[in-house]
């Protein structure tokens, strides 16, 4: 930042130590977020609930996550990453511990809502650390690695968690998972520092000016472009992994539960390896980031169209292609935060990232609801009566959001380029491969 003394080197060992510690926290957050995936039947028995009530756990958790993004962005710019990460860990730890001991459905919902609120504080806080502690050319790849390595938490929430539930039981398993948060809090307090600069790029926001500040950030076409990219790329793998993928593969495509679980795990590994590739590409060609996002959306929608157009169940090789291509949506959604970084100074990055992060989760909740409502109408007898034809209609609702999102990306790409062209040197810097633009986002000389 101009006029601010730099105290620590960026992009070096200290930066990687801070990032690795924060990354471990994000892996834990994803583990907590997806920890109900393999425990659905046990939860239904423990709380004496039906399928719709079980799905409410996931929907409520994501709804709280999405609703918290703007408040979290404001607090992030005001208090910094370290405070928000610690606060998020405390909320998740308490929520998971509460979930481990209650046998009341209502109280369990409150616990999952608290877990969702804590989860909401973490990802954008880590992105802010990356933006401040790494070189411009490093940040896109580090961001991709953060999103993808974090998904290892979903892998840990599958087979290992299932084994723990059967060996230790409900309370001990979830209480042990909660205890990991205590260890993470200590690590964050010891290792993480908000900024390498003398002043931590924390903007002291007055309450009366908050509305104007948020309005300015929202009106920036770069914010809307980032939100559009996140909206369009992220929802397909999220909906597939958290709620409807398993029923689609088992009830619709006739796979065994074991094969369906293996495909969901495979999707996570595909995303893990795709992330660095997309990160390097977007770092090298920032002018074409939104084009890359559109290409990802086009590939996902094409494969889904082929699968859903088949009058019979798809062969296993085609389903492997389906989950593999769908897995690219996660890394594709990380492009959104790189776009936000290009169009905002670092002291506003928290609020901008919060707005961007809302996009994918709004789309995910909308899709979950649409698929559920269509299935309820076509198969009023419940999950035991779902057929391939029912899923063919219900999963086709994704095309509504892909089409709308692609239109938004194309629209705000043009608006963002026009804005960059109005600022001397910014458009040229973008074409030359820079992601921090003179007069727009460049507030430190680190590239």
Short mmCIF file of C-alpha atoms in Angstrom, two decimals:
data_model
loop_
_atom_site.label_atom_id
_atom_site.label_comp_id
_atom_site.label_asym_id
_atom_site.label_seq_id
_atom_site.Cartn_x
_atom_site.Cartn_y
_atom_site.Cartn_z
CA UNK A 1 0.00 0.00 0.00
CA UNK A 2 1.31 3.44 -0.93
CA UNK A 3 2.73 5.29 2.09
CA UNK A 4 2.67 2.22 4.32
CA UNK A 5 5.92 0.70 5.57
CA UNK A 6 6.39 -2.97 4.70
CA UNK A 7 7.53 -5.01 7.71
CA UNK A 8 7.75 -8.51 6.18
CA UNK A 9 8.63 -9.97 2.81
CA UNK A 10 5.71 -11.18 0.75
CA UNK A 11 5.55 -14.41 -1.21
CA UNK A 12 8.25 -15.98 0.99
CA UNK A 13 8.42 -18.55 3.81
CA UNK A 14 6.41 -16.53 6.34
CA UNK A 15 3.64 -16.04 3.78
CA UNK A 16 3.49 -19.77 3.09
CA UNK A 17 3.41 -20.58 6.82
CA UNK A 18 0.48 -18.21 7.34
CA UNK A 19 -1.32 -19.60 4.30
CA UNK A 20 -0.73 -23.23 5.29
CA UNK A 21 -2.18 -22.59 8.75
CA UNK A 22 -5.22 -20.83 7.33
CA UNK A 23 -5.59 -23.57 4.71
CA UNK A 24 -5.76 -26.22 7.44
CA UNK A 25 -8.62 -24.23 8.96
CA UNK A 26 -10.43 -24.18 5.63
CA UNK A 27 -10.04 -27.96 5.26
CA UNK A 28 -11.64 -28.28 8.71
CA UNK A 29 -14.46 -25.92 7.67
CA UNK A 30 -15.25 -28.00 4.59
CA UNK A 31 -15.17 -31.13 6.75
CA UNK A 32 -17.74 -29.59 9.12
CA UNK A 33 -19.83 -28.32 6.18
CA UNK A 34 -20.10 -31.75 4.55
CA UNK A 35 -20.04 -33.89 7.69
CA UNK A 36 -23.71 -34.79 7.40
CA UNK A 37 -23.30 -36.34 3.94
CA UNK A 38 -22.58 -39.89 5.08
CA UNK A 39 -24.58 -39.56 8.32
CA UNK A 40 -27.97 -38.91 6.74
CA UNK A 41 -29.58 -42.22 7.64
CA UNK A 42 -28.15 -42.12 11.16
CA UNK A 43 -29.36 -38.52 11.59
CA UNK A 44 -32.83 -39.42 10.33
CA UNK A 45 -33.03 -42.14 12.96
CA UNK A 46 -31.52 -40.04 15.76
CA UNK A 47 -33.85 -37.08 15.24
CA UNK A 48 -36.83 -39.12 13.97
CA UNK A 49 -37.21 -37.04 10.78
CA UNK A 50 -38.18 -37.58 7.15
CA UNK A 51 -36.20 -36.82 3.98
CA UNK A 52 -37.43 -33.22 3.61
CA UNK A 53 -36.50 -32.42 7.20
CA UNK A 54 -33.09 -34.01 6.67
CA UNK A 55 -32.49 -31.82 3.60
CA UNK A 56 -33.34 -28.77 5.71
CA UNK A 57 -30.03 -29.21 7.55
CA UNK A 58 -28.07 -28.54 4.35
CA UNK A 59 -30.37 -25.83 2.99
CA UNK A 60 -30.39 -23.89 6.28
CA UNK A 61 -26.63 -24.14 6.63
CA UNK A 62 -26.04 -22.79 3.12
CA UNK A 63 -28.70 -20.10 3.54
CA UNK A 64 -26.98 -18.79 6.68
CA UNK A 65 -23.63 -18.96 4.88
CA UNK A 66 -24.94 -16.87 1.97
CA UNK A 67 -26.76 -14.36 4.19
CA UNK A 68 -23.60 -13.77 6.23
CA UNK A 69 -21.37 -12.83 3.30
CA UNK A 70 -21.89 -9.05 3.26
CA UNK A 71 -21.76 -8.67 7.08
CA UNK A 72 -18.63 -10.81 7.08
CA UNK A 73 -17.08 -8.69 4.32
CA UNK A 74 -17.73 -5.52 6.34
CA UNK A 75 -16.24 -7.04 9.50
CA UNK A 76 -13.27 -8.36 7.53
CA UNK A 77 -12.36 -4.91 6.23
CA UNK A 78 -12.87 -3.47 9.71
CA UNK A 79 -11.16 -6.07 11.94
CA UNK A 80 -8.92 -8.08 9.62
CA UNK A 81 -8.58 -11.75 8.76
CA UNK A 82 -7.18 -13.10 12.02
CA UNK A 83 -10.09 -11.93 14.17
CA UNK A 84 -12.66 -13.27 11.69
CA UNK A 85 -10.95 -16.67 11.40
CA UNK A 86 -10.83 -17.07 15.17
CA UNK A 87 -14.47 -15.98 15.45
CA UNK A 88 -15.48 -18.43 12.75
CA UNK A 89 -13.62 -21.28 14.43
CA UNK A 90 -15.29 -20.56 17.77
CA UNK A 91 -18.74 -20.59 16.14
CA UNK A 92 -18.06 -23.83 14.26
CA UNK A 93 -16.59 -25.54 17.32
CA UNK A 94 -19.56 -24.62 19.49
CA UNK A 95 -22.01 -25.55 16.73
CA UNK A 96 -20.47 -28.97 16.09
CA UNK A 97 -20.21 -29.74 19.82
CA UNK A 98 -23.85 -28.73 20.27
CA UNK A 99 -24.81 -30.94 17.33
CA UNK A 100 -22.98 -33.87 18.92
CA UNK A 101 -24.98 -33.87 22.16
CA UNK A 102 -28.50 -32.80 21.20
CA UNK A 103 -31.22 -35.23 20.17
CA UNK A 104 -33.78 -32.50 19.41
CA UNK A 105 -34.37 -31.71 15.72
CA UNK A 106 -35.03 -28.03 16.43
CA UNK A 107 -31.87 -27.61 18.48
CA UNK A 108 -29.88 -29.55 15.88
CA UNK A 109 -31.05 -27.06 13.24
CA UNK A 110 -29.83 -24.20 15.45
CA UNK A 111 -26.48 -25.95 15.79
CA UNK A 112 -26.10 -26.34 12.02
CA UNK A 113 -27.07 -22.68 11.53
CA UNK A 114 -24.31 -21.67 13.97
CA UNK A 115 -21.89 -23.89 12.08
CA UNK A 116 -22.90 -22.21 8.81
CA UNK A 117 -22.31 -18.77 10.34
CA UNK A 118 -18.83 -19.76 11.44
CA UNK A 119 -18.06 -21.31 8.07
CA UNK A 120 -19.09 -18.05 6.39
CA UNK A 121 -16.29 -16.14 8.12
CA UNK A 122 -13.40 -18.23 6.84
CA UNK A 123 -12.98 -18.38 3.06
CA UNK A 124 -13.00 -14.66 2.28
CA UNK A 125 -10.74 -14.05 5.30
CA UNK A 126 -8.21 -16.47 3.82
CA UNK A 127 -8.52 -14.81 0.40
CA UNK A 128 -7.65 -11.49 2.01
CA UNK A 129 -4.51 -13.00 3.54
CA UNK A 130 -3.52 -14.30 0.10
CA UNK A 131 -4.08 -10.89 -1.50
CA UNK A 132 -1.83 -9.19 1.06
CA UNK A 133 0.90 -11.79 1.62
CA UNK A 134 1.59 -13.04 -1.92
CA UNK A 135 2.93 -11.52 -5.12
CA UNK A 136 0.46 -10.63 -7.84
CA UNK A 137 1.70 -13.45 -10.06
CA UNK A 138 1.41 -15.97 -7.19
CA UNK A 139 -2.07 -15.08 -5.93
CA UNK A 140 -4.24 -16.80 -8.61
CA UNK A 141 -2.52 -20.17 -8.19
CA UNK A 142 -2.55 -19.90 -4.37
CA UNK A 143 -6.25 -19.03 -4.48
CA UNK A 144 -6.98 -22.06 -6.65
CA UNK A 145 -4.96 -24.32 -4.35
CA UNK A 146 -6.88 -22.98 -1.36
CA UNK A 147 -10.24 -23.82 -2.87
CA UNK A 148 -9.17 -27.23 -4.08
CA UNK A 149 -7.07 -28.47 -1.16
CA UNK A 150 -9.92 -27.35 1.07
CA UNK A 151 -12.09 -29.94 -0.61
CA UNK A 152 -9.99 -32.63 1.03
CA UNK A 153 -12.19 -31.89 4.01
CA UNK A 154 -15.05 -33.38 2.02
CA UNK A 155 -13.01 -36.53 1.45
CA UNK A 156 -12.31 -36.77 5.17
CA UNK A 157 -16.04 -36.34 5.79
CA UNK A 158 -16.80 -39.42 3.69
CA UNK A 159 -15.08 -42.73 4.42
CA UNK A 160 -13.14 -41.77 7.62
CA UNK A 161 -16.17 -40.09 9.21
CA UNK A 162 -18.39 -43.02 8.29
CA UNK A 163 -15.94 -45.42 9.95
CA UNK A 164 -15.77 -43.23 13.05
CA UNK A 165 -19.55 -43.10 13.33
CA UNK A 166 -19.78 -46.88 13.29
CA UNK A 167 -16.84 -47.35 15.69
CA UNK A 168 -17.41 -44.51 18.17
CA UNK A 169 -21.03 -43.52 17.78
CA UNK A 170 -22.65 -40.15 17.08
CA UNK A 171 -21.67 -38.11 20.15
CA UNK A 172 -18.03 -39.12 20.36
CA UNK A 173 -17.47 -38.67 16.60
CA UNK A 174 -18.90 -35.18 16.34
CA UNK A 175 -17.44 -34.07 19.68
CA UNK A 176 -14.00 -35.18 18.49
CA UNK A 177 -14.49 -33.22 15.28
CA UNK A 178 -15.41 -30.17 17.36
CA UNK A 179 -12.21 -30.51 19.41
CA UNK A 180 -10.14 -30.05 16.25
CA UNK A 181 -11.38 -26.47 16.24
CA UNK A 182 -9.67 -25.79 19.57
CA UNK A 183 -6.32 -26.90 18.12
CA UNK A 184 -6.93 -24.73 15.03
CA UNK A 185 -7.67 -21.64 17.16
CA UNK A 186 -4.32 -21.99 18.94
CA UNK A 187 -2.50 -22.38 15.61
CA UNK A 188 -4.13 -19.24 14.16
CA UNK A 189 -3.30 -17.16 17.25
CA UNK A 190 0.36 -18.25 17.14
CA UNK A 191 1.11 -18.18 13.38
CA UNK A 192 -1.21 -15.82 11.50
CA UNK A 193 -0.56 -12.09 11.08
CA UNK A 194 -3.08 -9.94 9.24
CA UNK A 195 -0.73 -7.99 7.00
CA UNK A 196 2.95 -7.64 6.09
CA UNK A 197 2.53 -3.86 6.33
CA UNK A 198 2.79 -1.52 9.28
CA UNK A 199 -0.90 -0.76 8.99
CA UNK A 200 -3.04 -3.75 8.20
CA UNK A 201 -5.08 -2.21 5.36
CA UNK A 202 -8.11 -2.18 7.67
CA UNK A 203 -10.58 0.49 6.68
CA UNK A 204 -12.30 2.15 9.66
CA UNK A 205 -15.85 2.21 8.37
CA UNK A 206 -18.33 4.56 9.99
CA UNK A 207 -21.80 3.11 10.29
CA UNK A 208 -23.44 6.04 8.53
CA UNK A 209 -21.08 5.63 5.57
CA UNK A 210 -21.54 1.88 5.28
CA UNK A 211 -24.49 2.03 2.88
CA UNK A 212 -22.62 4.33 0.51
CA UNK A 213 -19.54 2.13 0.68
CA UNK A 214 -21.45 -1.04 -0.14
CA UNK A 215 -23.32 0.77 -2.90
CA UNK A 216 -20.06 1.87 -4.53
CA UNK A 217 -18.66 -1.65 -4.40
CA UNK A 218 -21.85 -3.17 -5.81
CA UNK A 219 -22.07 -0.64 -8.65
CA UNK A 220 -18.55 -1.52 -9.77
CA UNK A 221 -18.95 -3.78 -12.84
CA UNK A 222 -16.00 -5.87 -11.64
CA UNK A 223 -17.99 -6.87 -8.55
CA UNK A 224 -20.97 -7.88 -10.66
CA UNK A 225 -18.75 -9.76 -13.10
CA UNK A 226 -17.19 -11.71 -10.23
CA UNK A 227 -20.59 -12.49 -8.72
CA UNK A 228 -21.87 -13.63 -12.12
CA UNK A 229 -18.91 -15.97 -12.60
CA UNK A 230 -19.35 -17.45 -9.12
CA UNK A 231 -23.12 -17.76 -9.61
CA UNK A 232 -22.77 -19.65 -12.88
CA UNK A 233 -19.82 -21.96 -12.23
CA UNK A 234 -20.16 -23.00 -8.59
CA UNK A 235 -23.70 -24.28 -8.12
CA UNK A 236 -23.55 -27.49 -10.21
CA UNK A 237 -20.79 -29.26 -8.22
CA UNK A 238 -22.18 -27.92 -4.93
CA UNK A 239 -25.71 -29.19 -5.54
CA UNK A 240 -24.38 -32.49 -6.86
CA UNK A 241 -22.01 -33.10 -3.93
CA UNK A 242 -24.14 -31.87 -1.04
CA UNK A 243 -27.66 -33.00 -1.89
CA UNK A 244 -28.87 -34.35 -5.24
CA UNK A 245 -25.87 -36.14 -6.78
CA UNK A 246 -26.14 -39.29 -4.68
CA UNK A 247 -29.91 -39.76 -5.23
CA UNK A 248 -29.48 -39.01 -8.95
CA UNK A 249 -26.78 -41.66 -9.33
CA UNK A 250 -28.51 -44.33 -7.22
CA UNK A 251 -32.25 -43.84 -7.85
CA UNK A 252 -31.95 -42.30 -11.30
CA UNK A 253 -28.95 -44.02 -12.86
CA UNK A 254 -29.15 -47.32 -10.97
CA UNK A 255 -25.66 -47.30 -9.47
CA UNK A 256 -24.87 -49.09 -6.24
CA UNK A 257 -24.32 -46.86 -3.18
CA UNK A 258 -20.64 -47.77 -3.25
CA UNK A 259 -20.15 -46.69 -6.86
CA UNK A 260 -22.13 -43.49 -6.28
CA UNK A 261 -19.94 -42.59 -3.29
CA UNK A 262 -16.81 -43.35 -5.33
CA UNK A 263 -17.95 -41.02 -8.12
CA UNK A 264 -18.58 -38.20 -5.63
CA UNK A 265 -15.09 -38.70 -4.21
CA UNK A 266 -13.64 -38.79 -7.73
CA UNK A 267 -15.25 -35.41 -8.46
CA UNK A 268 -13.36 -33.92 -5.53
CA UNK A 269 -10.02 -35.29 -6.78
CA UNK A 270 -10.68 -33.96 -10.30
CA UNK A 271 -11.28 -30.51 -8.86
CA UNK A 272 -8.10 -30.79 -6.80
CA UNK A 273 -5.95 -31.37 -9.89
CA UNK A 274 -7.84 -28.93 -12.12
CA UNK A 275 -7.41 -26.00 -9.73
CA UNK A 276 -3.71 -25.24 -10.25
CA UNK A 277 -4.09 -25.55 -14.02
CA UNK A 278 -6.90 -23.01 -14.12
CA UNK A 279 -4.97 -20.82 -11.67
CA UNK A 280 -1.88 -20.72 -13.88
CA UNK A 281 -4.02 -19.99 -16.94
CA UNK A 282 -5.89 -17.10 -15.33
CA UNK A 283 -2.64 -15.70 -13.93
CA UNK A 284 -1.05 -15.70 -17.38
CA UNK A 285 -4.08 -14.47 -19.34
CA UNK A 286 -6.17 -12.25 -17.01
CA UNK A 287 -7.89 -10.56 -19.97
CA UNK A 288 -9.61 -13.89 -20.79
CA UNK A 289 -10.65 -14.95 -17.27
CA UNK A 290 -14.37 -14.56 -17.89
CA UNK A 291 -14.00 -16.38 -21.22
CA UNK A 292 -12.44 -19.26 -19.30
CA UNK A 293 -15.41 -19.26 -16.93
CA UNK A 294 -17.83 -19.37 -19.86
CA UNK A 295 -15.90 -22.28 -21.35
CA UNK A 296 -16.22 -24.23 -18.09
CA UNK A 297 -19.96 -23.54 -17.95
CA UNK A 298 -20.36 -24.55 -21.58
CA UNK A 299 -18.56 -27.87 -21.03
CA UNK A 300 -20.58 -28.71 -17.91
CA UNK A 301 -23.92 -27.90 -19.51
CA UNK A 302 -23.03 -29.85 -22.67
CA UNK A 303 -22.24 -33.07 -20.78
CA UNK A 304 -25.38 -32.70 -18.67
CA UNK A 305 -27.43 -32.22 -21.84
CA UNK A 306 -26.04 -35.46 -23.28
CA UNK A 307 -26.77 -37.43 -20.10
CA UNK A 308 -30.27 -36.03 -19.59
CA UNK A 309 -31.21 -36.49 -23.25
CA UNK A 310 -30.62 -40.23 -23.09
CA UNK A 311 -33.89 -42.22 -22.84
CA UNK A 312 -32.15 -44.88 -20.73
CA UNK A 313 -29.64 -44.96 -17.91
CA UNK A 314 -26.15 -43.80 -18.89
CA UNK A 315 -23.19 -46.17 -19.00
CA UNK A 316 -20.64 -45.85 -16.22
CA UNK A 317 -18.02 -44.26 -18.49
CA UNK A 318 -20.40 -41.43 -19.37
CA UNK A 319 -21.23 -40.83 -15.71
CA UNK A 320 -17.51 -40.67 -14.95
CA UNK A 321 -17.19 -37.97 -17.63
CA UNK A 322 -20.21 -36.19 -16.15
CA UNK A 323 -18.82 -35.95 -12.62
CA UNK A 324 -15.32 -35.16 -13.94
CA UNK A 325 -16.47 -32.19 -16.03
CA UNK A 326 -18.87 -31.02 -13.31
CA UNK A 327 -15.92 -31.02 -10.92
CA UNK A 328 -14.30 -28.23 -12.97
CA UNK A 329 -17.03 -25.88 -11.73
CA UNK A 330 -15.31 -25.52 -8.34
CA UNK A 331 -11.96 -24.32 -9.73
CA UNK A 332 -13.84 -22.25 -12.29
CA UNK A 333 -15.64 -20.38 -9.51
CA UNK A 334 -12.29 -19.27 -8.03
CA UNK A 335 -11.84 -17.04 -11.08
CA UNK A 336 -14.52 -14.81 -9.55
CA UNK A 337 -12.32 -13.78 -6.63
CA UNK A 338 -9.38 -13.00 -8.89
CA UNK A 339 -11.68 -10.67 -10.83
CA UNK A 340 -12.74 -8.96 -7.59
CA UNK A 341 -9.08 -8.45 -6.71
CA UNK A 342 -8.50 -6.73 -10.06
CA UNK A 343 -11.24 -4.16 -9.57
CA UNK A 344 -10.90 -3.26 -5.88
CA UNK A 345 -8.21 -1.92 -3.58
CA UNK A 346 -7.19 -4.31 -0.82
CA UNK A 347 -8.97 -2.33 1.93
CA UNK A 348 -12.28 -3.06 0.17
CA UNK A 349 -11.48 -6.61 -0.85
CA UNK A 350 -13.37 -8.19 2.05
CA UNK A 351 -16.67 -6.58 1.15
CA UNK A 352 -16.19 -7.21 -2.57
CA UNK A 353 -15.32 -10.87 -1.99
CA UNK A 354 -18.33 -11.26 0.29
CA UNK A 355 -20.65 -10.01 -2.44
CA UNK A 356 -18.99 -12.25 -5.01
CA UNK A 357 -19.19 -15.28 -2.72
CA UNK A 358 -22.94 -14.87 -2.39
CA UNK A 359 -23.45 -15.65 -6.07
CA UNK A 360 -22.70 -19.36 -6.10
CA UNK A 361 -24.56 -20.09 -2.89
CA UNK A 362 -27.67 -18.21 -4.02
CA UNK A 363 -27.58 -20.27 -7.22
CA UNK A 364 -27.01 -23.47 -5.23
CA UNK A 365 -29.96 -22.83 -2.91
CA UNK A 366 -32.17 -21.93 -5.86
CA UNK A 367 -31.23 -25.11 -7.72
CA UNK A 368 -31.69 -27.31 -4.65
CA UNK A 369 -35.15 -25.86 -4.15
CA UNK A 370 -36.12 -26.17 -7.82
CA UNK A 371 -35.01 -29.79 -8.06
CA UNK A 372 -36.77 -30.65 -4.82
CA UNK A 373 -40.05 -28.98 -5.82
CA UNK A 374 -40.07 -30.68 -9.23
CA UNK A 375 -39.35 -34.09 -7.70
CA UNK A 376 -42.09 -33.58 -5.10
CA UNK A 377 -44.57 -32.78 -7.86
CA UNK A 378 -43.53 -35.66 -10.15
CA UNK A 379 -43.03 -38.24 -7.38
CA UNK A 380 -45.29 -37.33 -4.45
CA UNK A 381 -44.60 -40.74 -2.92
CA UNK A 382 -41.13 -39.59 -1.84
CA UNK A 383 -37.53 -40.69 -2.55
CA UNK A 384 -38.46 -44.37 -2.82
CA UNK A 385 -40.54 -43.59 -5.93
CA UNK A 386 -38.00 -41.42 -7.85
CA UNK A 387 -37.34 -42.55 -11.43
CA UNK A 388 -34.92 -41.60 -14.18
CA UNK A 389 -37.65 -39.60 -15.93
CA UNK A 390 -38.28 -37.63 -12.73
CA UNK A 391 -34.61 -36.76 -12.41
CA UNK A 392 -34.36 -35.94 -16.11
CA UNK A 393 -36.95 -33.18 -15.69
CA UNK A 394 -35.77 -32.00 -12.28
CA UNK A 395 -32.06 -31.76 -13.10
CA UNK A 396 -32.87 -29.91 -16.32
CA UNK A 397 -33.74 -26.91 -14.14
CA UNK A 398 -29.98 -26.25 -14.00
CA UNK A 399 -30.07 -24.95 -17.57
CA UNK A 400 -32.18 -21.97 -16.47
CA UNK A 401 -29.43 -20.81 -14.15
CA UNK A 402 -26.60 -21.59 -16.56
CA UNK A 403 -28.31 -19.56 -19.28
CA UNK A 404 -29.05 -16.61 -17.02
CA UNK A 405 -25.56 -16.69 -15.52
CA UNK A 406 -23.80 -16.87 -18.90
CA UNK A 407 -25.76 -13.82 -20.04
CA UNK A 408 -24.69 -11.93 -16.90
CA UNK A 409 -21.04 -12.87 -17.41
CA UNK A 410 -21.05 -11.65 -20.99
CA UNK A 411 -22.84 -8.44 -20.06
CA UNK A 412 -20.60 -7.46 -17.15
CA UNK A 413 -17.44 -8.49 -18.98
CA UNK A 414 -18.18 -5.76 -21.51
CA UNK A 415 -18.99 -3.25 -18.75
CA UNK A 416 -15.78 -4.11 -16.87
CA UNK A 417 -13.62 -3.71 -19.96
CA UNK A 418 -15.21 -0.32 -20.65
CA UNK A 419 -14.43 0.76 -17.11
CA UNK A 420 -10.79 -0.35 -17.41
CA UNK A 421 -10.50 1.48 -20.73
CA UNK A 422 -11.57 4.76 -19.06
CA UNK A 423 -8.67 4.62 -16.55
CA UNK A 424 -5.27 5.54 -18.05
CA UNK A 425 -3.01 2.50 -18.27
CA UNK A 426 -5.48 0.02 -16.74
CA UNK A 427 -6.71 -1.59 -19.96
CA UNK A 428 -3.17 -1.90 -21.29
CA UNK A 429 -2.03 -3.51 -18.04
CA UNK A 430 -4.87 -6.03 -18.26
CA UNK A 431 -3.98 -6.96 -21.83
CA UNK A 432 -0.31 -7.28 -20.84
CA UNK A 433 -1.10 -9.82 -18.13
CA UNK A 434 -1.38 -7.76 -14.94
CA UNK A 435 -4.19 -8.40 -12.45
CA UNK A 436 -3.57 -5.27 -10.37
CA UNK A 437 -4.62 -2.34 -12.50
CA UNK A 438 -3.20 1.20 -12.30
CA UNK A 439 -5.81 3.60 -10.95
CA UNK A 440 -8.17 0.78 -9.96
CA UNK A 441 -6.60 -1.88 -7.75
CA UNK A 442 -2.88 -1.21 -7.67
CA UNK A 443 -2.00 0.00 -4.21
CA UNK A 444 1.29 -1.83 -3.67
CA UNK A 445 4.33 -2.52 -5.81
CA UNK A 446 4.85 -6.26 -5.51
CA UNK A 447 4.92 -7.58 -9.01
#
